[in-house]
Amino acid sequence: MRWDHLWTHGWCCNTNMASEIEHIDLANSNQKLIDHLIHENSFHDWLTTVAFYKAIHVVEAVFANNSNYHSHSHADREEKLKRTARYKAIFTNYSHLLTESRTVRYLLNPRSRLTIETVKSLLIYKRLFAVEQNSLQFLSDRAKKSLVKIQPPPNLANQAVPQ
Amino acid sequence: MTTAIGFPELSNIVEIDWYDENDKIIVTPRNQLRFTIQKDRAIEALRIVRDSERFTLQFELLLGKLARWVKERASDIQTAIITLQDNSLMFVVVQSDDCYDEQLQDDLAELDFAIAQDTDLDLMRLRTVMLPPVDSDALGSFVDARMVLQYQHGK
């Protein structure tokens, strides 16, 4: 599986830090799985988790392009986002994905908390969409063009992007 | 330059200049058990003491800030705890309601960001987490038993 291969060999092991474009490629791999799970209309917990990992790669692409910085942990990434004033909107929206992915991964029986419909409307089409939209200004032209972006359905397409 | 420092009180200012390389400092404490220390190590030790005092002050400031935040949202919060995680402080907020509270998460992110940007709290490393209502076993996996400070509503 290409996603797994790139994750373990290109980023996680620190042997060869991923570039901005490599992070965008990883984000796009996650987007394929998001599309598949949305199509299946099930596995809301996995949809939440994959959305969070797509956000991670979008944020890491931002860091790679702006400061050649690579996070070594979730805490490291949060710290970098919070200490940089211009990343406030990214951090706020990212925090929703972080919180809910942690809930579905570490707490028993979280299924009653969010339905597949609320995961789609709240986490994918609102918060992940906002992470992407607020990140675009910090990406290179090539990365902006390469990133496969969330496409909200028509009834949500005109909502304001949360700042 | 060789400088003698009497502990614990200093009656006047003793300057220790980092640029005087290879100097050692002779310290004569109150019990007269005199010892010598490399100057660089003495400077580092003094810096740690100063930062420790600053840390205590900042920690108290942070606790007050978090307590006010919880108090303003008392009806939405079942409990709130300060604990440790991965060499950081962790602020765990447990919701009262089972439904995902989007506004509370927005507020928590706002607080988290403001603390990180606050120059008066520059020594604080804080992470935040919002949880649904959980039992004590589940909460235990987010809490480090070495430090658990739990907010009591109204206090």
PDB file of C-alpha atoms in Angstrom:
ATOM      1  CA  MET A   1       0.000   0.000   0.000  1.00  0.00           C
ATOM      2  CA  ARG A   2       1.643   3.205  -1.153  1.00  0.00           C
ATOM      3  CA  TRP A   3       0.382   5.337   1.728  1.00  0.00           C
ATOM      4  CA  ASP A   4       1.933   2.987   4.264  1.00  0.00           C
ATOM      5  CA  HIS A   5       5.174   2.773   2.328  1.00  0.00           C
ATOM      6  CA  LEU A   6       5.604   6.531   2.130  1.00  0.00           C
ATOM      7  CA  TRP A   7       4.537   7.039   5.707  1.00  0.00           C
ATOM      8  CA  THR A   8       7.021   4.642   7.192  1.00  0.00           C
ATOM      9  CA  HIS A   9       9.925   5.273   4.871  1.00  0.00           C
ATOM     10  CA  GLY A  10       9.555   8.864   3.880  1.00  0.00           C
ATOM     11  CA  TRP A  11       8.454  10.624   6.998  1.00  0.00           C
ATOM     12  CA  CYS A  12       8.033   8.678  10.200  1.00  0.00           C
ATOM     13  CA  CYS A  13      11.534   7.264  10.467  1.00  0.00           C
ATOM     14  CA  ASN A  14      13.355  10.579  10.053  1.00  0.00           C
ATOM     15  CA  THR A  15      15.838   8.961   7.678  1.00  0.00           C
ATOM     16  CA  ASN A  16      14.741  11.233   4.874  1.00  0.00           C
ATOM     17  CA  MET A  17      12.423  14.077   5.806  1.00  0.00           C
ATOM     18  CA  ALA A  18       9.549  14.515   3.403  1.00  0.00           C
ATOM     19  CA  SER A  19       9.453  17.594   1.228  1.00  0.00           C
ATOM     20  CA  GLU A  20       6.458  19.862   0.774  1.00  0.00           C
ATOM     21  CA  ILE A  21       5.380  17.963  -2.351  1.00  0.00           C
ATOM     22  CA  GLU A  22       5.826  14.581  -0.696  1.00  0.00           C
ATOM     23  CA  HIS A  23       3.532  15.712   2.116  1.00  0.00           C
ATOM     24  CA  ILE A  24       1.005  16.859  -0.490  1.00  0.00           C
ATOM     25  CA  ASP A  25       1.227  13.424  -2.134  1.00  0.00           C
ATOM     26  CA  LEU A  26       0.532  11.814   1.245  1.00  0.00           C
ATOM     27  CA  ALA A  27      -2.377  14.195   1.848  1.00  0.00           C
ATOM     28  CA  ASN A  28      -3.756  13.210  -1.557  1.00  0.00           C
ATOM     29  CA  SER A  29      -3.469   9.495  -0.706  1.00  0.00           C
ATOM     30  CA  ASN A  30      -5.486  10.168   2.415  1.00  0.00           C
ATOM     31  CA  GLN A  31      -8.015  12.091   0.322  1.00  0.00           C
ATOM     32  CA  LYS A  32      -8.564   8.990  -1.844  1.00  0.00           C
ATOM     33  CA  LEU A  33      -9.433   7.010   1.256  1.00  0.00           C
ATOM     34  CA  ILE A  34     -11.680   9.837   2.496  1.00  0.00           C
ATOM     35  CA  ASP A  35     -13.530   9.768  -0.840  1.00  0.00           C
ATOM     36  CA  HIS A  36     -13.888   5.999  -0.583  1.00  0.00           C
ATOM     37  CA  LEU A  37     -15.235   6.098   2.988  1.00  0.00           C
ATOM     38  CA  ILE A  38     -17.644   8.910   2.117  1.00  0.00           C
ATOM     39  CA  HIS A  39     -18.863   6.831  -0.806  1.00  0.00           C
ATOM     40  CA  GLU A  40     -19.280   3.819   1.525  1.00  0.00           C
ATOM     41  CA  ASN A  41     -21.089   6.068   4.009  1.00  0.00           C
ATOM     42  CA  SER A  42     -19.747   4.048   6.921  1.00  0.00           C
ATOM     43  CA  PHE A  43     -16.751   3.702   9.259  1.00  0.00           C
ATOM     44  CA  HIS A  44     -17.144   7.180  10.688  1.00  0.00           C
ATOM     45  CA  ASP A  45     -14.274   6.503  13.117  1.00  0.00           C
ATOM     46  CA  TRP A  46     -11.846   5.725  10.312  1.00  0.00           C
ATOM     47  CA  LEU A  47     -13.121   8.684   8.311  1.00  0.00           C
ATOM     48  CA  THR A  48     -12.330  10.901  11.305  1.00  0.00           C
ATOM     49  CA  THR A  49      -8.863   9.404  11.675  1.00  0.00           C
ATOM     50  CA  VAL A  50      -7.949   9.689   8.001  1.00  0.00           C
ATOM     51  CA  ALA A  51      -9.220  13.285   7.914  1.00  0.00           C
ATOM     52  CA  PHE A  52      -6.891  14.079  10.809  1.00  0.00           C
ATOM     53  CA  TYR A  53      -3.952  12.482   8.982  1.00  0.00           C
ATOM     54  CA  LYS A  54      -4.706  14.436   5.850  1.00  0.00           C
ATOM     55  CA  ALA A  55      -4.656  17.612   7.954  1.00  0.00           C
ATOM     56  CA  ILE A  56      -1.299  16.573   9.421  1.00  0.00           C
ATOM     57  CA  HIS A  57       0.246  16.335   5.960  1.00  0.00           C
ATOM     58  CA  VAL A  58      -1.213  19.647   4.817  1.00  0.00           C
ATOM     59  CA  VAL A  59       0.247  21.297   7.943  1.00  0.00           C
ATOM     60  CA  GLU A  60       3.621  19.588   7.442  1.00  0.00           C
ATOM     61  CA  ALA A  61       3.648  20.809   3.833  1.00  0.00           C
ATOM     62  CA  VAL A  62       3.091  24.348   5.150  1.00  0.00           C
ATOM     63  CA  PHE A  63       5.998  23.948   7.574  1.00  0.00           C
ATOM     64  CA  ALA A  64       8.260  22.445   4.895  1.00  0.00           C
ATOM     65  CA  ASN A  65       7.591  25.321   2.505  1.00  0.00           C
ATOM     66  CA  ASN A  66       7.834  28.156   5.028  1.00  0.00           C
ATOM     67  CA  SER A  67      10.563  27.182   7.442  1.00  0.00           C
ATOM     68  CA  ASN A  68      11.934  23.829   6.334  1.00  0.00           C
ATOM     69  CA  TYR A  69      10.609  22.606   9.664  1.00  0.00           C
ATOM     70  CA  HIS A  70       9.598  18.995  10.322  1.00  0.00           C
ATOM     71  CA  SER A  71       7.591  17.991  13.376  1.00  0.00           C
ATOM     72  CA  HIS A  72       8.785  15.008  15.372  1.00  0.00           C
ATOM     73  CA  SER A  73       5.550  14.423  17.286  1.00  0.00           C
ATOM     74  CA  HIS A  74       1.955  15.584  17.530  1.00  0.00           C
ATOM     75  CA  ALA A  75       2.969  17.803  20.472  1.00  0.00           C
ATOM     76  CA  ASP A  76       5.758  19.307  18.408  1.00  0.00           C
ATOM     77  CA  ARG A  77       3.364  20.132  15.565  1.00  0.00           C
ATOM     78  CA  GLU A  78       0.792  21.701  17.891  1.00  0.00           C
ATOM     79  CA  GLU A  79       3.488  23.796  19.532  1.00  0.00           C
ATOM     80  CA  LYS A  80       4.749  25.102  16.188  1.00  0.00           C
ATOM     81  CA  LEU A  81       1.211  26.004  15.061  1.00  0.00           C
ATOM     82  CA  LYS A  82       0.388  27.771  18.329  1.00  0.00           C
ATOM     83  CA  ARG A  83       3.623  29.737  18.542  1.00  0.00           C
ATOM     84  CA  THR A  84       3.174  31.164  15.044  1.00  0.00           C
ATOM     85  CA  ALA A  85       0.532  33.901  15.016  1.00  0.00           C
ATOM     86  CA  ARG A  86      -0.278  33.588  11.312  1.00  0.00           C
ATOM     87  CA  TYR A  87      -1.231  29.916  11.747  1.00  0.00           C
ATOM     88  CA  LYS A  88      -4.076  30.645  14.178  1.00  0.00           C
ATOM     89  CA  ALA A  89      -6.890  29.743  11.780  1.00  0.00           C
ATOM     90  CA  ILE A  90      -5.145  26.518  10.803  1.00  0.00           C
ATOM     91  CA  PHE A  91      -4.639  25.594  14.463  1.00  0.00           C
ATOM     92  CA  THR A  92      -8.245  26.287  15.475  1.00  0.00           C
ATOM     93  CA  ASN A  93      -9.688  24.073  12.747  1.00  0.00           C
ATOM     94  CA  TYR A  94      -6.975  21.417  13.117  1.00  0.00           C
ATOM     95  CA  SER A  95      -7.838  21.186  16.850  1.00  0.00           C
ATOM     96  CA  HIS A  96     -11.301  19.785  16.029  1.00  0.00           C
ATOM     97  CA  LEU A  97      -9.791  17.003  13.942  1.00  0.00           C
ATOM     98  CA  LEU A  98      -7.194  16.286  16.626  1.00  0.00           C
ATOM     99  CA  THR A  99      -9.809  16.126  19.392  1.00  0.00           C
ATOM    100  CA  GLU A 100     -12.227  13.866  17.570  1.00  0.00           C
ATOM    101  CA  SER A 101      -9.585  11.546  16.133  1.00  0.00           C
ATOM    102  CA  ARG A 102      -8.195  11.125  19.651  1.00  0.00           C
ATOM    103  CA  THR A 103     -11.683  10.354  20.954  1.00  0.00           C
ATOM    104  CA  VAL A 104     -12.414   7.666  18.363  1.00  0.00           C
ATOM    105  CA  ARG A 105      -8.963   6.121  18.731  1.00  0.00           C
ATOM    106  CA  TYR A 106      -8.630   6.020  22.495  1.00  0.00           C
ATOM    107  CA  LEU A 107     -12.089   5.912  24.047  1.00  0.00           C
ATOM    108  CA  LEU A 108     -14.373   2.929  24.106  1.00  0.00           C
ATOM    109  CA  ASN A 109     -17.769   3.201  22.493  1.00  0.00           C
ATOM    110  CA  PRO A 110     -17.426   6.677  21.001  1.00  0.00           C
ATOM    111  CA  ARG A 111     -19.918   5.745  18.283  1.00  0.00           C
ATOM    112  CA  SER A 112     -22.756   7.605  19.904  1.00  0.00           C
ATOM    113  CA  ARG A 113     -20.845  10.902  19.743  1.00  0.00           C
ATOM    114  CA  LEU A 114     -20.736  11.677  16.029  1.00  0.00           C
ATOM    115  CA  THR A 115     -22.684  10.037  13.249  1.00  0.00           C
ATOM    116  CA  ILE A 116     -21.291   9.523   9.772  1.00  0.00           C
ATOM    117  CA  GLU A 117     -23.340  12.531   8.647  1.00  0.00           C
ATOM    118  CA  THR A 118     -21.910  14.836  11.328  1.00  0.00           C
ATOM    119  CA  VAL A 119     -18.374  13.624  10.637  1.00  0.00           C
ATOM    120  CA  LYS A 120     -18.882  14.582   7.011  1.00  0.00           C
ATOM    121  CA  SER A 121     -20.558  17.944   7.622  1.00  0.00           C
ATOM    122  CA  LEU A 122     -18.564  19.052  10.672  1.00  0.00           C
ATOM    123  CA  LEU A 123     -15.126  17.476  10.328  1.00  0.00           C
ATOM    124  CA  ILE A 124     -14.660  16.964   6.582  1.00  0.00           C
ATOM    125  CA  TYR A 125     -16.622  19.688   4.812  1.00  0.00           C
ATOM    126  CA  LYS A 126     -16.119  22.322   7.502  1.00  0.00           C
ATOM    127  CA  ARG A 127     -12.954  21.776   9.560  1.00  0.00           C
ATOM    128  CA  LEU A 128     -10.693  19.854   7.177  1.00  0.00           C
ATOM    129  CA  PHE A 129     -11.887  22.110   4.377  1.00  0.00           C
ATOM    130  CA  ALA A 130     -10.921  25.123   6.527  1.00  0.00           C
ATOM    131  CA  VAL A 131      -7.477  23.679   7.328  1.00  0.00           C
ATOM    132  CA  GLU A 132      -6.869  23.322   3.581  1.00  0.00           C
ATOM    133  CA  GLN A 133      -8.245  26.735   2.637  1.00  0.00           C
ATOM    134  CA  ASN A 134      -6.299  28.538   5.364  1.00  0.00           C
ATOM    135  CA  SER A 135      -3.123  26.655   4.404  1.00  0.00           C
ATOM    136  CA  LEU A 136      -3.174  27.491   0.694  1.00  0.00           C
ATOM    137  CA  GLN A 137      -1.592  30.922   1.237  1.00  0.00           C
ATOM    138  CA  PHE A 138       1.447  29.212   2.796  1.00  0.00           C
ATOM    139  CA  LEU A 139       1.997  26.652   0.038  1.00  0.00           C
ATOM    140  CA  SER A 140       4.041  26.954  -3.129  1.00  0.00           C
ATOM    141  CA  ASP A 141       2.170  27.301  -6.412  1.00  0.00           C
ATOM    142  CA  ARG A 142       3.063  23.737  -7.328  1.00  0.00           C
ATOM    143  CA  ALA A 143       1.745  22.381  -4.022  1.00  0.00           C
ATOM    144  CA  LYS A 144      -1.435  24.462  -4.281  1.00  0.00           C
ATOM    145  CA  LYS A 145      -2.071  23.004  -7.700  1.00  0.00           C
ATOM    146  CA  SER A 146      -1.215  19.435  -6.671  1.00  0.00           C
ATOM    147  CA  LEU A 147      -3.312  19.300  -3.511  1.00  0.00           C
ATOM    148  CA  VAL A 148      -6.554  17.415  -4.063  1.00  0.00           C
ATOM    149  CA  LYS A 149      -8.962  19.597  -2.144  1.00  0.00           C
ATOM    150  CA  ILE A 150     -12.146  18.815  -0.273  1.00  0.00           C
ATOM    151  CA  GLN A 151     -15.178  19.507  -2.442  1.00  0.00           C
ATOM    152  CA  PRO A 152     -18.143  20.302  -0.187  1.00  0.00           C
ATOM    153  CA  PRO A 153     -21.535  19.263  -1.576  1.00  0.00           C
ATOM    154  CA  PRO A 154     -23.692  22.038  -3.081  1.00  0.00           C
ATOM    155  CA  ASN A 155     -25.704  22.582   0.104  1.00  0.00           C
ATOM    156  CA  LEU A 156     -22.488  23.312   2.058  1.00  0.00           C
ATOM    157  CA  ALA A 157     -20.412  24.888  -0.699  1.00  0.00           C
ATOM    158  CA  ASN A 158     -21.268  28.475   0.183  1.00  0.00           C
ATOM    159  CA  GLN A 159     -20.590  28.286   3.902  1.00  0.00           C
ATOM    160  CA  ALA A 160     -18.012  30.710   5.284  1.00  0.00           C
ATOM    161  CA  VAL A 161     -14.585  29.187   5.906  1.00  0.00           C
ATOM    162  CA  PRO A 162     -14.018  29.201   9.692  1.00  0.00           C
ATOM    163  CA  GLN A 163     -11.076  31.421  10.671  1.00  0.00           C
TER     164      GLN A 163
ATOM    165  CA  MET B   1      38.833  36.910  38.391  1.00  0.00           C
ATOM    166  CA  THR B   2      38.077  34.778  41.421  1.00  0.00           C
ATOM    167  CA  THR B   3      34.894  35.596  43.255  1.00  0.00           C
ATOM    168  CA  ALA B   4      33.653  34.370  46.614  1.00  0.00           C
ATOM    169  CA  ILE B   5      29.905  34.119  47.161  1.00  0.00           C
ATOM    170  CA  GLY B   6      28.352  33.771  50.616  1.00  0.00           C
ATOM    171  CA  PHE B   7      24.996  31.944  50.762  1.00  0.00           C
ATOM    172  CA  PRO B   8      22.151  32.312  51.343  1.00  0.00           C
ATOM    173  CA  GLU B   9      22.113  36.110  51.462  1.00  0.00           C
ATOM    174  CA  LEU B  10      24.160  38.454  49.347  1.00  0.00           C
ATOM    175  CA  SER B  11      24.966  41.702  51.059  1.00  0.00           C
ATOM    176  CA  ASN B  12      26.152  43.314  47.848  1.00  0.00           C
ATOM    177  CA  ILE B  13      26.287  42.551  44.148  1.00  0.00           C
ATOM    178  CA  VAL B  14      28.960  40.154  42.945  1.00  0.00           C
ATOM    179  CA  GLU B  15      29.485  40.195  39.219  1.00  0.00           C
ATOM    180  CA  ILE B  16      30.349  36.974  37.446  1.00  0.00           C
ATOM    181  CA  ASP B  17      31.561  37.701  33.953  1.00  0.00           C
ATOM    182  CA  TRP B  18      31.156  34.901  31.424  1.00  0.00           C
ATOM    183  CA  TYR B  19      33.909  36.386  29.249  1.00  0.00           C
ATOM    184  CA  ASP B  20      36.595  35.734  31.854  1.00  0.00           C
ATOM    185  CA  GLU B  21      37.355  32.259  30.567  1.00  0.00           C
ATOM    186  CA  ASN B  22      38.664  29.403  32.723  1.00  0.00           C
ATOM    187  CA  ASP B  23      37.755  31.103  35.975  1.00  0.00           C
ATOM    188  CA  LYS B  24      36.538  29.129  38.921  1.00  0.00           C
ATOM    189  CA  ILE B  25      34.350  30.342  41.741  1.00  0.00           C
ATOM    190  CA  ILE B  26      34.963  29.574  45.396  1.00  0.00           C
ATOM    191  CA  VAL B  27      31.682  29.355  47.290  1.00  0.00           C
ATOM    192  CA  THR B  28      31.592  29.605  51.087  1.00  0.00           C
ATOM    193  CA  PRO B  29      28.171  28.601  52.362  1.00  0.00           C
ATOM    194  CA  ARG B  30      26.913  29.344  55.858  1.00  0.00           C
ATOM    195  CA  ASN B  31      28.186  25.996  57.125  1.00  0.00           C
ATOM    196  CA  GLN B  32      31.676  27.006  55.950  1.00  0.00           C
ATOM    197  CA  LEU B  33      32.025  23.880  53.776  1.00  0.00           C
ATOM    198  CA  ARG B  34      33.730  25.761  51.029  1.00  0.00           C
ATOM    199  CA  PHE B  35      33.694  24.367  47.478  1.00  0.00           C
ATOM    200  CA  THR B  36      34.920  25.363  44.052  1.00  0.00           C
ATOM    201  CA  ILE B  37      32.854  25.333  40.887  1.00  0.00           C
ATOM    202  CA  GLN B  38      33.665  26.066  37.264  1.00  0.00           C
ATOM    203  CA  LYS B  39      32.293  29.495  36.440  1.00  0.00           C
ATOM    204  CA  ASP B  40      30.215  28.350  33.455  1.00  0.00           C
ATOM    205  CA  ARG B  41      28.478  25.764  35.640  1.00  0.00           C
ATOM    206  CA  ALA B  42      27.809  28.368  38.322  1.00  0.00           C
ATOM    207  CA  ILE B  43      26.213  30.680  35.757  1.00  0.00           C
ATOM    208  CA  GLU B  44      24.068  27.819  34.468  1.00  0.00           C
ATOM    209  CA  ALA B  45      23.001  26.903  38.014  1.00  0.00           C
ATOM    210  CA  LEU B  46      22.025  30.493  38.760  1.00  0.00           C
ATOM    211  CA  ARG B  47      20.062  30.651  35.514  1.00  0.00           C
ATOM    212  CA  ILE B  48      18.160  27.499  36.487  1.00  0.00           C
ATOM    213  CA  VAL B  49      17.276  29.009  39.874  1.00  0.00           C
ATOM    214  CA  ARG B  50      16.047  32.196  38.194  1.00  0.00           C
ATOM    215  CA  ASP B  51      13.997  30.221  35.645  1.00  0.00           C
ATOM    216  CA  SER B  52      12.608  28.050  38.429  1.00  0.00           C
ATOM    217  CA  GLU B  53      11.291  31.132  40.214  1.00  0.00           C
ATOM    218  CA  ARG B  54       9.864  32.451  36.948  1.00  0.00           C
ATOM    219  CA  PHE B  55       8.297  29.062  36.251  1.00  0.00           C
ATOM    220  CA  THR B  56       6.531  29.066  39.633  1.00  0.00           C
ATOM    221  CA  LEU B  57       5.146  32.546  39.038  1.00  0.00           C
ATOM    222  CA  GLN B  58       4.005  31.674  35.521  1.00  0.00           C
ATOM    223  CA  PHE B  59       2.439  28.421  36.663  1.00  0.00           C
ATOM    224  CA  GLU B  60       0.356  30.279  39.249  1.00  0.00           C
ATOM    225  CA  LEU B  61      -0.681  32.795  36.588  1.00  0.00           C
ATOM    226  CA  LEU B  62      -1.646  29.947  34.259  1.00  0.00           C
ATOM    227  CA  LEU B  63      -3.726  28.188  36.928  1.00  0.00           C
ATOM    228  CA  GLY B  64      -5.672  31.395  37.523  1.00  0.00           C
ATOM    229  CA  LYS B  65      -6.272  31.867  33.813  1.00  0.00           C
ATOM    230  CA  LEU B  66      -7.518  28.296  33.351  1.00  0.00           C
ATOM    231  CA  ALA B  67      -9.732  28.496  36.457  1.00  0.00           C
ATOM    232  CA  ARG B  68     -11.424  31.635  35.134  1.00  0.00           C
ATOM    233  CA  TRP B  69     -11.964  29.957  31.770  1.00  0.00           C
ATOM    234  CA  VAL B  70     -13.582  26.922  33.403  1.00  0.00           C
ATOM    235  CA  LYS B  71     -15.732  29.058  35.675  1.00  0.00           C
ATOM    236  CA  GLU B  72     -17.141  30.995  32.714  1.00  0.00           C
ATOM    237  CA  ARG B  73     -18.221  27.685  31.135  1.00  0.00           C
ATOM    238  CA  ALA B  74     -19.175  25.763  34.271  1.00  0.00           C
ATOM    239  CA  SER B  75     -22.442  24.460  32.838  1.00  0.00           C
ATOM    240  CA  ASP B  76     -20.686  22.942  29.800  1.00  0.00           C
ATOM    241  CA  ILE B  77     -17.868  21.276  31.733  1.00  0.00           C
ATOM    242  CA  GLN B  78     -18.175  18.180  33.884  1.00  0.00           C
ATOM    243  CA  THR B  79     -14.612  18.394  35.142  1.00  0.00           C
ATOM    244  CA  ALA B  80     -11.278  19.957  34.226  1.00  0.00           C
ATOM    245  CA  ILE B  81      -7.848  18.685  35.177  1.00  0.00           C
ATOM    246  CA  ILE B  82      -4.277  19.886  34.887  1.00  0.00           C
ATOM    247  CA  THR B  83      -1.869  17.006  34.459  1.00  0.00           C
ATOM    248  CA  LEU B  84       1.323  16.056  32.607  1.00  0.00           C
ATOM    249  CA  GLN B  85       1.922  14.531  29.195  1.00  0.00           C
ATOM    250  CA  ASP B  86       5.130  14.183  27.178  1.00  0.00           C
ATOM    251  CA  ASN B  87       7.082  16.814  29.148  1.00  0.00           C
ATOM    252  CA  SER B  88       4.205  19.289  28.849  1.00  0.00           C
ATOM    253  CA  LEU B  89       1.326  20.335  31.021  1.00  0.00           C
ATOM    254  CA  MET B  90      -1.972  18.927  29.803  1.00  0.00           C
ATOM    255  CA  PHE B  91      -5.319  20.661  30.347  1.00  0.00           C
ATOM    256  CA  VAL B  92      -8.034  18.011  30.131  1.00  0.00           C
ATOM    257  CA  VAL B  93     -11.580  19.331  29.739  1.00  0.00           C
ATOM    258  CA  VAL B  94     -14.443  16.856  30.059  1.00  0.00           C
ATOM    259  CA  GLN B  95     -17.749  17.945  28.553  1.00  0.00           C
ATOM    260  CA  SER B  96     -21.010  17.751  30.477  1.00  0.00           C
ATOM    261  CA  ASP B  97     -22.953  16.806  27.382  1.00  0.00           C
ATOM    262  CA  ASP B  98     -22.546  13.711  25.236  1.00  0.00           C
ATOM    263  CA  CYS B  99     -22.896  15.623  21.948  1.00  0.00           C
ATOM    264  CA  TYR B 100     -19.814  17.132  20.387  1.00  0.00           C
ATOM    265  CA  ASP B 101     -19.584  20.730  21.637  1.00  0.00           C
ATOM    266  CA  GLU B 102     -18.134  22.604  18.675  1.00  0.00           C
ATOM    267  CA  GLN B 103     -18.219  25.974  20.441  1.00  0.00           C
ATOM    268  CA  LEU B 104     -16.388  24.622  23.489  1.00  0.00           C
ATOM    269  CA  GLN B 105     -13.638  23.210  21.242  1.00  0.00           C
ATOM    270  CA  ASP B 106     -13.358  26.565  19.455  1.00  0.00           C
ATOM    271  CA  ASP B 107     -13.074  28.300  22.844  1.00  0.00           C
ATOM    272  CA  LEU B 108     -10.486  25.800  24.059  1.00  0.00           C
ATOM    273  CA  ALA B 109      -8.386  26.271  20.916  1.00  0.00           C
ATOM    274  CA  GLU B 110      -8.648  30.050  21.365  1.00  0.00           C
ATOM    275  CA  LEU B 111      -7.440  29.735  24.960  1.00  0.00           C
ATOM    276  CA  ASP B 112      -4.645  27.344  23.984  1.00  0.00           C
ATOM    277  CA  PHE B 113      -3.444  29.693  21.249  1.00  0.00           C
ATOM    278  CA  ALA B 114      -3.630  32.778  23.496  1.00  0.00           C
ATOM    279  CA  ILE B 115      -1.540  31.069  26.195  1.00  0.00           C
ATOM    280  CA  ALA B 116       1.090  30.018  23.651  1.00  0.00           C
ATOM    281  CA  GLN B 117       1.283  33.601  22.399  1.00  0.00           C
ATOM    282  CA  ASP B 118       1.400  35.184  25.876  1.00  0.00           C
ATOM    283  CA  THR B 119       4.910  36.453  26.612  1.00  0.00           C
ATOM    284  CA  ASP B 120       4.111  36.401  30.345  1.00  0.00           C
ATOM    285  CA  LEU B 121       3.719  32.617  30.025  1.00  0.00           C
ATOM    286  CA  ASP B 122       6.713  31.886  27.826  1.00  0.00           C
ATOM    287  CA  LEU B 123       7.977  29.032  30.039  1.00  0.00           C
ATOM    288  CA  MET B 124       4.654  27.198  29.976  1.00  0.00           C
ATOM    289  CA  ARG B 125       4.255  24.276  27.602  1.00  0.00           C
ATOM    290  CA  LEU B 126       0.567  23.421  27.616  1.00  0.00           C
ATOM    291  CA  ARG B 127      -1.505  21.041  25.527  1.00  0.00           C
ATOM    292  CA  THR B 128      -5.268  20.823  25.707  1.00  0.00           C
ATOM    293  CA  VAL B 129      -7.725  18.027  25.157  1.00  0.00           C
ATOM    294  CA  MET B 130     -11.520  17.983  25.189  1.00  0.00           C
ATOM    295  CA  LEU B 131     -13.242  14.704  26.033  1.00  0.00           C
ATOM    296  CA  PRO B 132     -16.839  13.507  26.027  1.00  0.00           C
ATOM    297  CA  PRO B 133     -18.271  12.477  29.410  1.00  0.00           C
ATOM    298  CA  VAL B 134     -16.069   9.559  30.529  1.00  0.00           C
ATOM    299  CA  ASP B 135     -15.796   7.321  33.555  1.00  0.00           C
ATOM    300  CA  SER B 136     -12.767   7.439  35.817  1.00  0.00           C
ATOM    301  CA  ASP B 137     -11.083   4.477  34.093  1.00  0.00           C
ATOM    302  CA  ALA B 138     -11.220   6.148  30.687  1.00  0.00           C
ATOM    303  CA  LEU B 139     -10.164   9.472  32.156  1.00  0.00           C
ATOM    304  CA  GLY B 140      -7.212   7.719  33.784  1.00  0.00           C
ATOM    305  CA  SER B 141      -5.625   7.050  30.398  1.00  0.00           C
ATOM    306  CA  PHE B 142      -5.353  10.812  29.831  1.00  0.00           C
ATOM    307  CA  VAL B 143      -4.025  11.629  33.291  1.00  0.00           C
ATOM    308  CA  ASP B 144      -0.521  11.250  34.721  1.00  0.00           C
ATOM    309  CA  ALA B 145      -0.836  10.228  38.363  1.00  0.00           C
ATOM    310  CA  ARG B 146       2.312  12.205  39.247  1.00  0.00           C
ATOM    311  CA  MET B 147       0.318  15.422  38.944  1.00  0.00           C
ATOM    312  CA  VAL B 148      -3.454  15.779  38.986  1.00  0.00           C
ATOM    313  CA  LEU B 149      -4.988  19.152  39.778  1.00  0.00           C
ATOM    314  CA  GLN B 150      -8.751  19.053  39.453  1.00  0.00           C
ATOM    315  CA  TYR B 151     -10.881  22.159  39.273  1.00  0.00           C
ATOM    316  CA  GLN B 152     -13.759  22.314  41.696  1.00  0.00           C
ATOM    317  CA  HIS B 153     -16.630  24.390  40.408  1.00  0.00           C
ATOM    318  CA  GLY B 154     -17.065  27.594  42.339  1.00  0.00           C
ATOM    319  CA  LYS B 155     -13.553  27.551  43.793  1.00  0.00           C
TER     320      LYS B 155
END
